[in-house]
PDB file of C-alpha atoms in Angstrom:
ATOM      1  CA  UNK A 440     -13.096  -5.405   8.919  1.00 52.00           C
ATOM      2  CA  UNK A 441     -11.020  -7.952   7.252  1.00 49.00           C
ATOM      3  CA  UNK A 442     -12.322  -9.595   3.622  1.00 46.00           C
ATOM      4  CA  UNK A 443      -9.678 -12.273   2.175  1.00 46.00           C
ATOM      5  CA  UNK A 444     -10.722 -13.925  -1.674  1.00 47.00           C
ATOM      6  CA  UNK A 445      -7.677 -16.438  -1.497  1.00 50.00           C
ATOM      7  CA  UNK A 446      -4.986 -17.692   0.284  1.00 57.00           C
ATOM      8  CA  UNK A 447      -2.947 -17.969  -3.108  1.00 54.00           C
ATOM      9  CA  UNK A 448      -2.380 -14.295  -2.873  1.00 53.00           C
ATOM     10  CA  UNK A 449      -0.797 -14.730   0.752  1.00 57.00           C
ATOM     11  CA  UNK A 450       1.455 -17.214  -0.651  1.00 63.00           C
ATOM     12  CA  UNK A 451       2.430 -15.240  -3.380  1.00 69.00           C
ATOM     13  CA  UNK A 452       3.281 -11.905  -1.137  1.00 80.00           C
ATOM     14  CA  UNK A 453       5.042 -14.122   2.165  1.00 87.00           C
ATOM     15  CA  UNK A 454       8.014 -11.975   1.760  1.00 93.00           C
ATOM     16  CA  UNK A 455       6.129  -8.593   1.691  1.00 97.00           C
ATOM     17  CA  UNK A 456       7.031  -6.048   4.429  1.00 98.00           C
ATOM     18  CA  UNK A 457       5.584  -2.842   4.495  1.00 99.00           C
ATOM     19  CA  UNK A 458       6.349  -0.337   7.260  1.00 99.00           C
ATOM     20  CA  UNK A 459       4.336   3.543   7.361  1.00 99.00           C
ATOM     21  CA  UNK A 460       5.853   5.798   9.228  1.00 99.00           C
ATOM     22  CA  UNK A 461       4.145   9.162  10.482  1.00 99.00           C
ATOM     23  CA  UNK A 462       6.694  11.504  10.313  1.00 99.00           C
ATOM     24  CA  UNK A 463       9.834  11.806   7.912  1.00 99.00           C
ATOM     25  CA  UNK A 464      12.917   9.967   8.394  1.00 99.00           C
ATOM     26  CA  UNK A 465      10.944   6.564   9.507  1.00 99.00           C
ATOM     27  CA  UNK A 466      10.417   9.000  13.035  1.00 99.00           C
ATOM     28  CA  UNK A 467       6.841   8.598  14.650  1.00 98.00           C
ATOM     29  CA  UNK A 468       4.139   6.326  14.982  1.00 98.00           C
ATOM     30  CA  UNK A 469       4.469   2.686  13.021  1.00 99.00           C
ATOM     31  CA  UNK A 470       2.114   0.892  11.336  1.00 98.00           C
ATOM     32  CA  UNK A 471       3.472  -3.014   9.929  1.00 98.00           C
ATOM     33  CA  UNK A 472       2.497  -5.481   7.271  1.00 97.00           C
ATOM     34  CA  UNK A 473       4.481  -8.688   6.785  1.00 96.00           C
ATOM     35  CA  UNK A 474       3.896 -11.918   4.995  1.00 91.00           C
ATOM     36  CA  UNK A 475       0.812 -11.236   3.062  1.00 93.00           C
ATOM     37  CA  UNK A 476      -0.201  -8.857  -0.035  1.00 97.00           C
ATOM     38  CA  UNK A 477      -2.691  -6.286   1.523  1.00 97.00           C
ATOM     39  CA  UNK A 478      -5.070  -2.977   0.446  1.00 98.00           C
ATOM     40  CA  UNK A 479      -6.557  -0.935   3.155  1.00 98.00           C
ATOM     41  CA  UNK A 480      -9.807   1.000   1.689  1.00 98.00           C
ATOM     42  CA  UNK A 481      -9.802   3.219   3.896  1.00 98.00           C
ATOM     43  CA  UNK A 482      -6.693   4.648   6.298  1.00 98.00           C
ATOM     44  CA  UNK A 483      -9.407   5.890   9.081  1.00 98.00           C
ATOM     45  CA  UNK A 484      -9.592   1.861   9.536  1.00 97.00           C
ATOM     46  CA  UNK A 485      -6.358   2.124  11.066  1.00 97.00           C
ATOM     47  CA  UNK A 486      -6.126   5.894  12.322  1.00 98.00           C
ATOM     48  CA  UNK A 487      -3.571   6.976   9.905  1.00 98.00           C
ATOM     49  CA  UNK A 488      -5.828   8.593   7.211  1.00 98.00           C
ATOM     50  CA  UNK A 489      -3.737  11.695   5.993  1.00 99.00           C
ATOM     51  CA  UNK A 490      -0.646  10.828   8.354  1.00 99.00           C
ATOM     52  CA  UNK A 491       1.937   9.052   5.934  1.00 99.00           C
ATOM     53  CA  UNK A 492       5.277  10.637   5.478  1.00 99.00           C
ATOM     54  CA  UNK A 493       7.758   8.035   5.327  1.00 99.00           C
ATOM     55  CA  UNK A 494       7.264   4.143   4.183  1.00 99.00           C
ATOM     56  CA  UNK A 495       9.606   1.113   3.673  1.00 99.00           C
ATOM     57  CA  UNK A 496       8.331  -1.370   0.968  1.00 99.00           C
ATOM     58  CA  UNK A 497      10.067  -4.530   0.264  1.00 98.00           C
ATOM     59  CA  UNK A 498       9.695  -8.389  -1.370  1.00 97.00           C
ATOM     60  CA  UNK A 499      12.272  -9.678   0.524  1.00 95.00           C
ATOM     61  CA  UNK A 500      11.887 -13.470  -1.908  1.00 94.00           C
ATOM     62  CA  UNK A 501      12.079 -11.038  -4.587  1.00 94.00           C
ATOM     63  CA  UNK A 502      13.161  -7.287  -4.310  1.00 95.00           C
ATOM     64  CA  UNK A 503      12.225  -6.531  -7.697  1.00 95.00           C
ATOM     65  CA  UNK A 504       8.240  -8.069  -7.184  1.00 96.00           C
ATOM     66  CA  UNK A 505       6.638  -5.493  -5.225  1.00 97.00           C
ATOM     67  CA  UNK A 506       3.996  -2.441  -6.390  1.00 98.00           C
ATOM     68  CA  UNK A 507       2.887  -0.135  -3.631  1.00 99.00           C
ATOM     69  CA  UNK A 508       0.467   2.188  -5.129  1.00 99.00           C
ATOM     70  CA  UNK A 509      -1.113   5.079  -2.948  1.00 99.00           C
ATOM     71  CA  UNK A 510      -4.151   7.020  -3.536  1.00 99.00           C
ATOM     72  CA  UNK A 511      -5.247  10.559  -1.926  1.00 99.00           C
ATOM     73  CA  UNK A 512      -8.480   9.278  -1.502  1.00 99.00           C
ATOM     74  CA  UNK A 513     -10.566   6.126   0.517  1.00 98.00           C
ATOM     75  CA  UNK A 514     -11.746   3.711  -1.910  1.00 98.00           C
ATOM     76  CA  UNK A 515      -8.517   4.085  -4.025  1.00 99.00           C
ATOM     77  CA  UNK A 516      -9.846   7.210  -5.612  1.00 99.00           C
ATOM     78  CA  UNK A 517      -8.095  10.512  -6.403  1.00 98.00           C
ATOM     79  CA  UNK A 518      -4.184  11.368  -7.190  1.00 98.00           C
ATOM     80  CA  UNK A 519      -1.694   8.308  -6.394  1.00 98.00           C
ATOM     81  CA  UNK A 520       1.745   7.552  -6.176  1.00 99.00           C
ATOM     82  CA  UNK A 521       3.119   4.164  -7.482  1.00 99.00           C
ATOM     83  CA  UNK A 522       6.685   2.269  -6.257  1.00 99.00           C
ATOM     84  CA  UNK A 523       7.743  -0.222  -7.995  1.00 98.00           C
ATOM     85  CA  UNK A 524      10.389  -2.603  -6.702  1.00 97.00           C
ATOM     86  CA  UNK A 525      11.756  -2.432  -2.917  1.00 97.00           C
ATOM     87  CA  UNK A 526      12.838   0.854  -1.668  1.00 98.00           C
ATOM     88  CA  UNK A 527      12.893   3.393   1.074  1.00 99.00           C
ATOM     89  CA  UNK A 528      11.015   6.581   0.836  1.00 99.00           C
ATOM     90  CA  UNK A 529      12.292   8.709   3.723  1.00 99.00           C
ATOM     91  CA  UNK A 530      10.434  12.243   3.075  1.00 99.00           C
ATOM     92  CA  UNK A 531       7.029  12.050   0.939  1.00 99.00           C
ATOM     93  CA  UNK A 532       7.287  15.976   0.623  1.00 99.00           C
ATOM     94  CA  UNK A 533       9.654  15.951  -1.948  1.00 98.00           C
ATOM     95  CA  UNK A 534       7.208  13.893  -4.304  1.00 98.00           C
ATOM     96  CA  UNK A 535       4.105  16.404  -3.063  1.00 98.00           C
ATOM     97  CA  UNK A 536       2.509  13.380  -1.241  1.00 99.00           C
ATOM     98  CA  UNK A 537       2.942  13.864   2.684  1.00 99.00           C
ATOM     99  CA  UNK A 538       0.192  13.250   5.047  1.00 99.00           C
ATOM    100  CA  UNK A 539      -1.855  12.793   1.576  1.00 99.00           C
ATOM    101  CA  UNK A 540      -2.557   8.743   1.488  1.00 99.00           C
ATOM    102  CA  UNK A 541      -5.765   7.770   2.284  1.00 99.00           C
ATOM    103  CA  UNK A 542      -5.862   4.315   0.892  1.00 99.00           C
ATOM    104  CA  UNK A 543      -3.395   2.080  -0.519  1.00 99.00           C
ATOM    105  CA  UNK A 544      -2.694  -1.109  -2.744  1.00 99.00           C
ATOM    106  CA  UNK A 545       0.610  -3.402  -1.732  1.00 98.00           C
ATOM    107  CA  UNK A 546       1.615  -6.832  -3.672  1.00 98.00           C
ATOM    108  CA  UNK A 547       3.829  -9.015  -4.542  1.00 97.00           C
ATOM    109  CA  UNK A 548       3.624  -8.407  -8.083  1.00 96.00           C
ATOM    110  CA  UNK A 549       4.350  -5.102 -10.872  1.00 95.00           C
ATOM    111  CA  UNK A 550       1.284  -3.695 -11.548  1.00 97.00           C
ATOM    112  CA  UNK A 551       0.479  -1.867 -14.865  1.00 96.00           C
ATOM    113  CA  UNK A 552      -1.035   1.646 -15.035  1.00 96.00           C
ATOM    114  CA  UNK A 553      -4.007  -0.182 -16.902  1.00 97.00           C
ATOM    115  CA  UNK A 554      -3.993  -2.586 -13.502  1.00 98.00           C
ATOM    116  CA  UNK A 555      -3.965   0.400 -11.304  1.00 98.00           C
ATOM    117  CA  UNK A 556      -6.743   2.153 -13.434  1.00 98.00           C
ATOM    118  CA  UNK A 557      -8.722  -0.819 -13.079  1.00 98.00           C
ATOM    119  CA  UNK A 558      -8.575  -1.144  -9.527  1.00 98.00           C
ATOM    120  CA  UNK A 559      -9.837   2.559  -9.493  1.00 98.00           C
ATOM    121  CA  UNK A 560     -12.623   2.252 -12.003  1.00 98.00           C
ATOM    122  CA  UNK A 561     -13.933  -0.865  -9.611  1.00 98.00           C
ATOM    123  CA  UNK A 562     -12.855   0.636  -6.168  1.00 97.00           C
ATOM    124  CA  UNK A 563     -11.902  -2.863  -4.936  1.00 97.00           C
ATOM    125  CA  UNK A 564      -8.107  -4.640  -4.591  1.00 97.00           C
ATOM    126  CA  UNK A 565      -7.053  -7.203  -7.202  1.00 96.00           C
ATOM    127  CA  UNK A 566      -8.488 -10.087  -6.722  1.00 93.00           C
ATOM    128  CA  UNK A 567      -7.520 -12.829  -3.378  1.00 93.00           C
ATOM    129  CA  UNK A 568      -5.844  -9.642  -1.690  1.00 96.00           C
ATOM    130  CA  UNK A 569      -6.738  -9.024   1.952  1.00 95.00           C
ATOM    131  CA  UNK A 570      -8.818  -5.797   2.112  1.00 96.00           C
ATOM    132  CA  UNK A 571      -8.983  -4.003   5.230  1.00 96.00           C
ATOM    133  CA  UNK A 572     -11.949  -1.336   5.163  1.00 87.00           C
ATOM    134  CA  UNK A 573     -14.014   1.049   7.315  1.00 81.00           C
TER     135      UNK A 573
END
């Protein structure tokens, strides 16, 4: 199930790309996001809970623009990683975090820890981001 709050936030992230990866080295199955800021609740949605171990994040209007935070847990609960700014991650092992994510937050902004605590303490995305859920 899809939930959208505002279109403003799809303006705002139309040069997000986001590309998960199964195995290491960008290998394996593919799951793509373009042109819109995005938070799955729950990976099991998409039959990749547990399965991340490579990603490619970018703003391509703005490289710098871009926070992909992800949690161990559905409902952005439990242990998370945070990226700031476009980048590659080609082996989540080395940060302790492959085949961990099982929900994830992606726009087209920098989020602050306090943001990121937030969306924990209320288990939803920020605000007029498309939420894809169980």
């Amino acid at each position: 199930m899809v939930q959208t709050n505002t279109q403003a936030s799809q303006r705002r992230g139309r040069g997000l790309m986001l590309e998960l990866f199964e195995n290491i080295n960008f290998m394996g199955r593919r799951i793509v996001f373009r042109g819109g800021e995005v938070a799955v609740r729950d990976a099991r949605a998409l039959d990749f809970n547990d399965l991340l171990s490579s990603f490619r994040v970018q703003n391509r209007m703005n490289p710098n623009r871009v926070t992909l935070v992800l949690f161990e847990d559905i409902n952005y609960q439990g242990d998370f990683r945070v990226f700031r700014g476009s980048q590659n991650v080609a082996d989540l092992r080395t940060i302790n975090f492959n085949d961990e994510m099982s929900s994830f937050v992606l726009v087209a902004r920098r989020l602050t820890n306090a943001q990121i605590r937030a969306i924990q303490n209320s288990m939803r995305a920020p605000q007029g981001v498309v939420e894809i859920f169980q």
